[in-house]
CSV table of C-alpha atoms in Angstrom, one decimal:
chain,number,residue,atom,x,y,z
A,894,UNK,CA,-10.8,12.3,46.6
A,895,UNK,CA,-7.3,11.3,45.7
A,896,UNK,CA,-6.5,12.1,42.0
A,897,UNK,CA,-3.9,9.5,41.8
A,898,UNK,CA,-4.1,6.8,38.9
A,899,UNK,CA,-5.1,3.5,39.7
A,900,UNK,CA,-2.5,1.1,38.4
A,901,UNK,CA,-1.8,0.4,34.8
A,902,UNK,CA,-2.8,-3.2,34.6
A,903,UNK,CA,-6.2,-1.9,35.9
A,904,UNK,CA,-6.6,0.3,33.2
A,905,UNK,CA,-5.5,-2.3,30.6
A,906,UNK,CA,-7.9,-4.6,32.1
A,907,UNK,CA,-11.1,-2.1,31.7
A,908,UNK,CA,-9.6,-0.8,28.5
A,909,UNK,CA,-10.2,-4.0,26.8
A,910,UNK,CA,-13.4,-5.4,28.3
A,911,UNK,CA,-14.7,-2.1,27.7
A,912,UNK,CA,-13.5,-2.8,24.4
A,913,UNK,CA,-14.8,-6.4,23.9
A,914,UNK,CA,-18.0,-5.9,26.3
A,915,UNK,CA,-16.8,-9.0,27.3
A,916,UNK,CA,-14.2,-10.2,30.6
A,917,UNK,CA,-13.3,-13.9,28.9
A,918,UNK,CA,-12.5,-12.1,25.8
A,919,UNK,CA,-10.7,-9.4,27.4
A,920,UNK,CA,-8.8,-12.1,29.6
A,921,UNK,CA,-7.7,-14.1,26.7
A,922,UNK,CA,-6.7,-10.5,24.9
A,923,UNK,CA,-4.4,-10.1,27.9
A,924,UNK,CA,-2.8,-13.6,28.6
A,925,UNK,CA,-4.8,-13.7,32.3
A,926,UNK,CA,-7.3,-16.0,33.9
A,927,UNK,CA,-10.7,-14.0,33.8
A,928,UNK,CA,-10.9,-14.5,37.4
A,929,UNK,CA,-7.3,-12.1,37.3
A,930,UNK,CA,-9.1,-9.4,34.8
A,931,UNK,CA,-11.6,-9.4,37.0
A,932,UNK,CA,-9.8,-8.5,40.1
A,933,UNK,CA,-7.8,-6.1,38.2
A,934,UNK,CA,-11.8,-4.1,37.2
A,935,UNK,CA,-12.7,-4.8,40.9
A,936,UNK,CA,-9.3,-2.9,42.0
A,937,UNK,CA,-10.0,-0.1,39.5
A,938,UNK,CA,-13.6,0.4,41.2
A,939,UNK,CA,-12.9,0.3,44.7
A,940,UNK,CA,-9.8,2.8,43.7
A,941,UNK,CA,-13.0,5.2,41.4
A,942,UNK,CA,-15.2,4.9,44.2
A,943,UNK,CA,-18.2,3.1,42.4
A,944,UNK,CA,-18.3,0.2,39.5
A,945,UNK,CA,-17.6,1.1,36.2
A,946,UNK,CA,-19.9,-2.3,34.9
A,947,UNK,CA,-23.1,-3.6,35.7
A,948,UNK,CA,-22.7,-7.5,35.7
A,949,UNK,CA,-25.5,-9.3,33.3
A,950,UNK,CA,-26.1,-12.9,33.2
A,951,UNK,CA,-23.3,-13.9,30.9
A,952,UNK,CA,-22.7,-10.1,30.4
A,953,UNK,CA,-21.6,-7.2,31.1
A,954,UNK,CA,-22.4,-3.1,30.1
A,955,UNK,CA,-20.5,0.0,31.4
A,956,UNK,CA,-22.4,1.8,33.8
A,957,UNK,CA,-22.1,6.0,33.7
A,958,UNK,CA,-18.8,6.1,35.5
A,959,UNK,CA,-17.5,3.3,32.9
A,960,UNK,CA,-19.1,5.5,29.8
A,961,UNK,CA,-17.0,8.6,30.9
A,962,UNK,CA,-13.6,6.4,31.3
A,963,UNK,CA,-13.3,4.4,28.4
A,964,UNK,CA,-12.9,6.8,25.8
A,965,UNK,CA,-10.1,8.5,27.7
A,966,UNK,CA,-8.8,5.1,28.4
A,967,UNK,CA,-8.7,4.0,24.5
A,968,UNK,CA,-6.9,7.3,23.3
A,969,UNK,CA,-4.0,7.0,26.2
A,970,UNK,CA,-3.5,3.0,25.6
A,971,UNK,CA,-3.7,3.8,21.1
A,972,UNK,CA,-1.5,7.1,22.8
A,973,UNK,CA,0.9,4.7,24.6
A,974,UNK,CA,1.0,2.1,21.4
A,975,UNK,CA,1.4,5.2,19.2
A,976,UNK,CA,4.5,6.5,20.6
A,977,UNK,CA,6.1,2.9,21.4
A,978,UNK,CA,6.5,2.4,18.4
A,979,UNK,CA,7.6,5.3,17.3
A,980,UNK,CA,11.1,4.7,19.9
A,981,UNK,CA,10.6,0.3,18.7
A,982,UNK,CA,12.0,2.1,15.2
A,983,UNK,CA,14.3,4.7,16.1
A,984,UNK,CA,16.1,1.7,18.3
A,985,UNK,CA,15.7,-0.7,15.4
A,986,UNK,CA,17.6,1.9,13.2
A,987,UNK,CA,18.8,-0.4,11.2
A,988,UNK,CA,16.1,-2.7,10.5
A,989,UNK,CA,13.5,-1.3,7.5
A,990,UNK,CA,9.8,-2.5,7.2
A,991,UNK,CA,8.8,-1.7,3.8
A,992,UNK,CA,5.5,-2.1,2.3
A,993,UNK,CA,4.6,-1.7,-1.5
A,994,UNK,CA,1.9,-3.3,-4.0
A,995,UNK,CA,2.5,-6.8,-4.6
A,996,UNK,CA,2.9,-6.1,-8.6
A,997,UNK,CA,5.5,-3.4,-7.9
A,998,UNK,CA,7.1,-6.1,-5.3
A,999,UNK,CA,7.3,-8.4,-7.7
A,1000,UNK,CA,8.6,-6.5,-10.6
A,1001,UNK,CA,11.1,-4.3,-9.2
A,1002,UNK,CA,12.1,-5.2,-5.2
A,1003,UNK,CA,12.3,-9.0,-5.2
A,1004,UNK,CA,14.4,-9.7,-8.5
A,1005,UNK,CA,16.9,-6.3,-7.2
A,1006,UNK,CA,17.1,-6.8,-3.6
A,1007,UNK,CA,20.2,-8.4,-3.1
A,1008,UNK,CA,21.6,-5.6,-4.3
A,1009,UNK,CA,21.3,-3.6,-1.5
A,1010,UNK,CA,21.4,-6.3,0.8
A,1011,UNK,CA,24.8,-6.8,-0.3
A,1012,UNK,CA,25.2,-2.5,-0.9
A,1013,UNK,CA,24.3,-2.9,3.5
A,1014,UNK,CA,24.3,-6.0,5.0
A,1015,UNK,CA,23.5,-4.1,8.0
A,1016,UNK,CA,19.9,-2.8,6.9
A,1017,UNK,CA,17.7,-6.0,7.6
A,1018,UNK,CA,14.3,-5.8,5.7
A,1019,UNK,CA,11.0,-6.8,5.8
A,1020,UNK,CA,8.6,-6.8,3.1
A,1021,UNK,CA,4.5,-6.7,3.2
A,1022,UNK,CA,3.4,-6.7,-0.4
A,1023,UNK,CA,-0.4,-5.3,-0.5
A,1024,UNK,CA,-2.0,-2.8,-1.8
A,1025,UNK,CA,-4.0,-1.7,1.6
A,1026,UNK,CA,-2.9,1.6,2.6
A,1027,UNK,CA,-1.1,0.6,6.1
A,1028,UNK,CA,-0.3,2.5,8.6
A,1029,UNK,CA,2.4,3.6,9.6
A,1030,UNK,CA,2.4,3.5,13.4
A,1031,UNK,CA,-0.6,0.7,13.9
A,1032,UNK,CA,0.7,-1.2,11.1
A,1033,UNK,CA,5.0,-0.8,12.1
A,1034,UNK,CA,5.8,0.3,8.6
A,1035,UNK,CA,8.7,2.0,8.1
A,1036,UNK,CA,8.5,3.9,4.4
A,1037,UNK,CA,5.6,2.6,1.7
A,1038,UNK,CA,6.3,2.5,-2.0
A,1039,UNK,CA,2.6,4.1,-3.1
A,1040,UNK,CA,1.0,4.3,-6.2
A,1041,UNK,CA,-2.6,6.6,-7.0
A,1042,UNK,CA,-3.4,9.8,-6.9
A,1043,UNK,CA,-4.6,10.4,-2.7
A,1044,UNK,CA,-3.1,13.1,-0.4
A,1045,UNK,CA,0.1,12.6,1.4
A,1046,UNK,CA,-0.2,15.4,4.0
A,1047,UNK,CA,1.6,15.3,7.1
A,1048,UNK,CA,3.9,13.2,5.6
A,1049,UNK,CA,7.6,13.0,3.7
A,1050,UNK,CA,6.5,11.8,0.0
A,1051,UNK,CA,8.4,11.9,-2.8
A,1052,UNK,CA,7.4,11.1,-6.6
A,1053,UNK,CA,9.1,8.1,-7.7
A,1054,UNK,CA,7.6,7.7,-11.2
A,1055,UNK,CA,5.0,9.0,-12.7
A,1056,UNK,CA,3.7,5.8,-14.9
A,1057,UNK,CA,2.6,5.4,-18.3
A,1058,UNK,CA,0.6,2.5,-20.8
A,1059,UNK,CA,0.7,1.7,-24.1
A,1060,UNK,CA,-0.6,-1.5,-26.4
A,1061,UNK,CA,1.8,-4.4,-25.5
A,1062,UNK,CA,2.5,-8.1,-27.0
A,1063,UNK,CA,4.6,-10.6,-28.0
A,1064,UNK,CA,6.9,-10.0,-30.7
A,1065,UNK,CA,4.6,-12.5,-32.7
A,1066,UNK,CA,1.3,-11.1,-32.1
A,1067,UNK,CA,3.1,-7.3,-33.1
A,1068,UNK,CA,3.7,-8.7,-36.3
A,1069,UNK,CA,0.7,-8.7,-37.0
A,1070,UNK,CA,-0.5,-4.8,-35.7
A,1071,UNK,CA,-0.1,-2.0,-38.3
A,1072,UNK,CA,-2.5,-0.1,-36.9
A,1073,UNK,CA,-5.0,0.3,-33.8
A,1074,UNK,CA,-7.6,-0.6,-35.6
A,1075,UNK,CA,-6.1,-4.4,-35.6
A,1076,UNK,CA,-5.7,-4.9,-31.6
A,1077,UNK,CA,-9.1,-6.2,-32.2
A,1078,UNK,CA,-8.3,-9.2,-33.7
A,1079,UNK,CA,-6.6,-10.6,-30.9
A,1080,UNK,CA,-7.9,-10.6,-27.2
A,1081,UNK,CA,-7.8,-7.7,-25.5
A,1082,UNK,CA,-6.9,-8.1,-21.9
A,1083,UNK,CA,-8.5,-5.9,-18.9
A,1084,UNK,CA,-7.1,-5.1,-15.4
A,1085,UNK,CA,-9.2,-4.0,-12.4
A,1086,UNK,CA,-6.3,-3.2,-10.1
A,1087,UNK,CA,-6.2,0.0,-11.4
A,1088,UNK,CA,-9.3,0.5,-11.2
A,1089,UNK,CA,-10.0,3.6,-8.9
A,1090,UNK,CA,-8.3,6.0,-11.5
A,1091,UNK,CA,-9.7,8.5,-12.9
A,1092,UNK,CA,-9.8,8.9,-16.3
A,1093,UNK,CA,-9.4,4.8,-16.5
A,1094,UNK,CA,-7.0,2.9,-17.5
A,1095,UNK,CA,-9.3,1.0,-19.7
A,1096,UNK,CA,-9.1,0.7,-24.2
A,1097,UNK,CA,-11.9,2.9,-24.7
A,1098,UNK,CA,-9.9,5.4,-23.1
A,1099,UNK,CA,-6.9,4.7,-25.3
A,1100,UNK,CA,-9.1,4.4,-28.2
A,1101,UNK,CA,-9.8,7.7,-27.8
A,1102,UNK,CA,-6.8,9.1,-26.9
A,1103,UNK,CA,-5.9,7.2,-30.6
A,1104,UNK,CA,-9.1,9.0,-32.2
A,1105,UNK,CA,-10.1,5.6,-33.6
A,1106,UNK,CA,-13.8,4.2,-33.2
A,1107,UNK,CA,-13.8,1.6,-30.3
A,1108,UNK,CA,-13.9,-1.6,-32.2
A,1109,UNK,CA,-15.6,-4.4,-30.7
A,1110,UNK,CA,-13.7,-6.5,-28.4
A,1111,UNK,CA,-13.3,-9.7,-26.4
A,1112,UNK,CA,-10.9,-10.4,-23.4
A,1113,UNK,CA,-10.8,-11.9,-20.1
A,1114,UNK,CA,-10.2,-9.9,-16.5
A,1115,UNK,CA,-6.8,-9.9,-14.4
A,1116,UNK,CA,-7.0,-8.5,-10.9
A,1117,UNK,CA,-2.9,-8.0,-11.0
A,1118,UNK,CA,-1.2,-6.3,-13.7
A,1119,UNK,CA,1.9,-8.5,-13.5
A,1120,UNK,CA,-1.1,-11.4,-14.3
A,1121,UNK,CA,-1.4,-10.1,-17.8
A,1122,UNK,CA,1.4,-9.0,-18.8
A,1123,UNK,CA,2.6,-12.2,-17.8
A,1124,UNK,CA,-0.7,-13.9,-20.3
A,1125,UNK,CA,0.4,-10.8,-23.1
A,1126,UNK,CA,4.2,-12.1,-23.3
A,1127,UNK,CA,3.3,-15.6,-23.4
A,1128,UNK,CA,1.1,-14.4,-26.3
A,1129,UNK,CA,-2.5,-14.7,-25.2
A,1130,UNK,CA,-3.1,-11.2,-27.3
A,1131,UNK,CA,-2.8,-7.6,-26.0
A,1132,UNK,CA,-2.6,-5.5,-22.4
A,1133,UNK,CA,-2.6,-1.7,-21.4
A,1134,UNK,CA,0.8,-2.4,-20.1
A,1135,UNK,CA,2.4,0.1,-17.5
A,1136,UNK,CA,5.7,1.1,-18.1
A,1137,UNK,CA,6.0,0.8,-14.2
A,1138,UNK,CA,5.9,-3.3,-14.6
A,1139,UNK,CA,6.2,-4.3,-17.6
A,1140,UNK,CA,10.0,-2.3,-18.4
A,1141,UNK,CA,11.7,-5.5,-17.5
A,1142,UNK,CA,9.8,-7.2,-20.6
A,1143,UNK,CA,10.5,-4.3,-22.4
A,1144,UNK,CA,14.1,-4.5,-23.1
A,1145,UNK,CA,14.6,-8.1,-22.9
A,1146,UNK,CA,11.9,-8.3,-25.8
A,1147,UNK,CA,9.2,-10.7,-24.3
A,1148,UNK,CA,6.9,-7.8,-24.8
A,1149,UNK,CA,6.6,-5.4,-27.6
A,1150,UNK,CA,5.2,-2.0,-28.2
A,1151,UNK,CA,4.2,-1.2,-31.6
A,1152,UNK,CA,2.9,1.8,-31.0
A,1153,UNK,CA,4.2,5.8,-29.5
A,1154,UNK,CA,1.0,6.9,-28.5
A,1155,UNK,CA,1.3,6.2,-24.4
A,1156,UNK,CA,-1.9,7.5,-22.3
A,1157,UNK,CA,-0.4,9.1,-19.0
A,1158,UNK,CA,-1.9,8.4,-15.8
A,1159,UNK,CA,-3.2,10.3,-13.0
A,1160,UNK,CA,-1.7,8.1,-10.4
A,1161,UNK,CA,1.9,8.0,-9.3
A,1162,UNK,CA,4.7,6.1,-7.1
A,1163,UNK,CA,5.5,8.0,-4.5
A,1164,UNK,CA,8.5,7.1,-1.9
A,1165,UNK,CA,6.8,7.9,1.4
A,1166,UNK,CA,7.3,7.9,4.8
A,1167,UNK,CA,6.9,9.5,8.4
A,1168,UNK,CA,7.8,13.1,8.4
A,1169,UNK,CA,12.2,12.9,9.9
A,1170,UNK,CA,12.5,9.4,8.8
A,1171,UNK,CA,13.5,10.1,5.5
A,1172,UNK,CA,16.6,11.5,7.7
A,1173,UNK,CA,17.3,8.4,8.8
A,1174,UNK,CA,20.7,6.6,7.7
A,1175,UNK,CA,18.4,3.2,6.4
A,1176,UNK,CA,15.6,5.4,5.5
A,1177,UNK,CA,17.4,7.4,3.5
A,1178,UNK,CA,19.5,4.9,1.7
A,1179,UNK,CA,16.9,3.3,1.0
A,1180,UNK,CA,15.4,5.7,-0.7
A,1181,UNK,CA,18.9,6.8,-2.4
A,1182,UNK,CA,18.9,3.0,-4.1
A,1183,UNK,CA,15.3,3.3,-4.9
A,1184,UNK,CA,16.0,6.2,-7.6
A,1185,UNK,CA,18.9,5.0,-8.7
A,1186,UNK,CA,16.7,1.8,-9.3
A,1187,UNK,CA,14.2,2.9,-11.3
A,1188,UNK,CA,16.7,6.1,-13.0
A,1189,UNK,CA,16.5,3.9,-16.1
A,1190,UNK,CA,12.5,3.9,-16.6
A,1191,UNK,CA,13.1,7.8,-17.9
A,1192,UNK,CA,14.8,7.2,-21.2
A,1193,UNK,CA,12.6,4.7,-22.1
A,1194,UNK,CA,9.9,7.6,-22.1
A,1195,UNK,CA,11.7,9.5,-24.2
A,1196,UNK,CA,10.2,8.3,-27.5
A,1197,UNK,CA,7.2,8.0,-27.1
A,1198,UNK,CA,4.3,10.3,-27.3
A,1199,UNK,CA,2.0,11.0,-24.3
A,1200,UNK,CA,-1.6,12.4,-24.7
A,1201,UNK,CA,-3.4,13.4,-21.3
A,1202,UNK,CA,-6.8,12.1,-20.9
A,1203,UNK,CA,-9.7,13.1,-19.4
A,1204,UNK,CA,-11.2,12.9,-16.1
A,1205,UNK,CA,-14.7,11.7,-16.1
A,1206,UNK,CA,-17.3,14.9,-16.0
A,1207,UNK,CA,-18.7,15.5,-11.9
A,1208,UNK,CA,-22.0,14.7,-11.5
């Protein structure tokens, strides 16, 4: 019996059919006819000397040989895809695919990206605004700006911002506030996009840090922090604004932070990419630009008094 591998097209046909458990769906994925796919699998079975599928009525099932073959073939094609994606990124080193959260993209990247593009006209940028943690190889992403306290094990990671939050509102609303108790006289906004943080970014946590009793309050909930900031700037109420997203509103006067007390968040923004990619000219240029862009945030924190909330006790 020869150990020579069958044609790659036959293995690809088998992998797709085994994954879908359908010749028709596999043929559709590979853009071939069902007859052509069936021919490729038949050639694989001939080379193997036994069938890999049981042909049932309107269905297929793996034989014992097929079950032995499927995991290794699937893993092999996954490794090929990963290697191909890596090679393409290096071949197209002047293209950068970047993922960041919707709020960070809207507040920092989108309004200023023309500055980077003007300074680096040879680099083509692609953005994916998403809260999903994307896989660099599978999703074809070159670098990410991530928020949270998760692990970046095996990756190049650099902290960009240590985020903090404090009550923020419009100037008219701020004129009515002298003490934390005055906050209860207006709607207090809730934001759910940081619900994963521990301790949470919420009003009970801030009032605890302020050593004030939690007053009775009401207010709407927003799924995105920048939406809550816009509502607060319009005079709708108060929000526990994150400096990472509210900075522009504060320096332009759309929002006011009447209290010096700020709660440190357990999450931070990080610049993340595959190890070694940070040395490529395009990634290095974007990292340098981003660090310079966010530098003013450090000075803004000099006027604040920071407090660290306690995480919930483990159950």
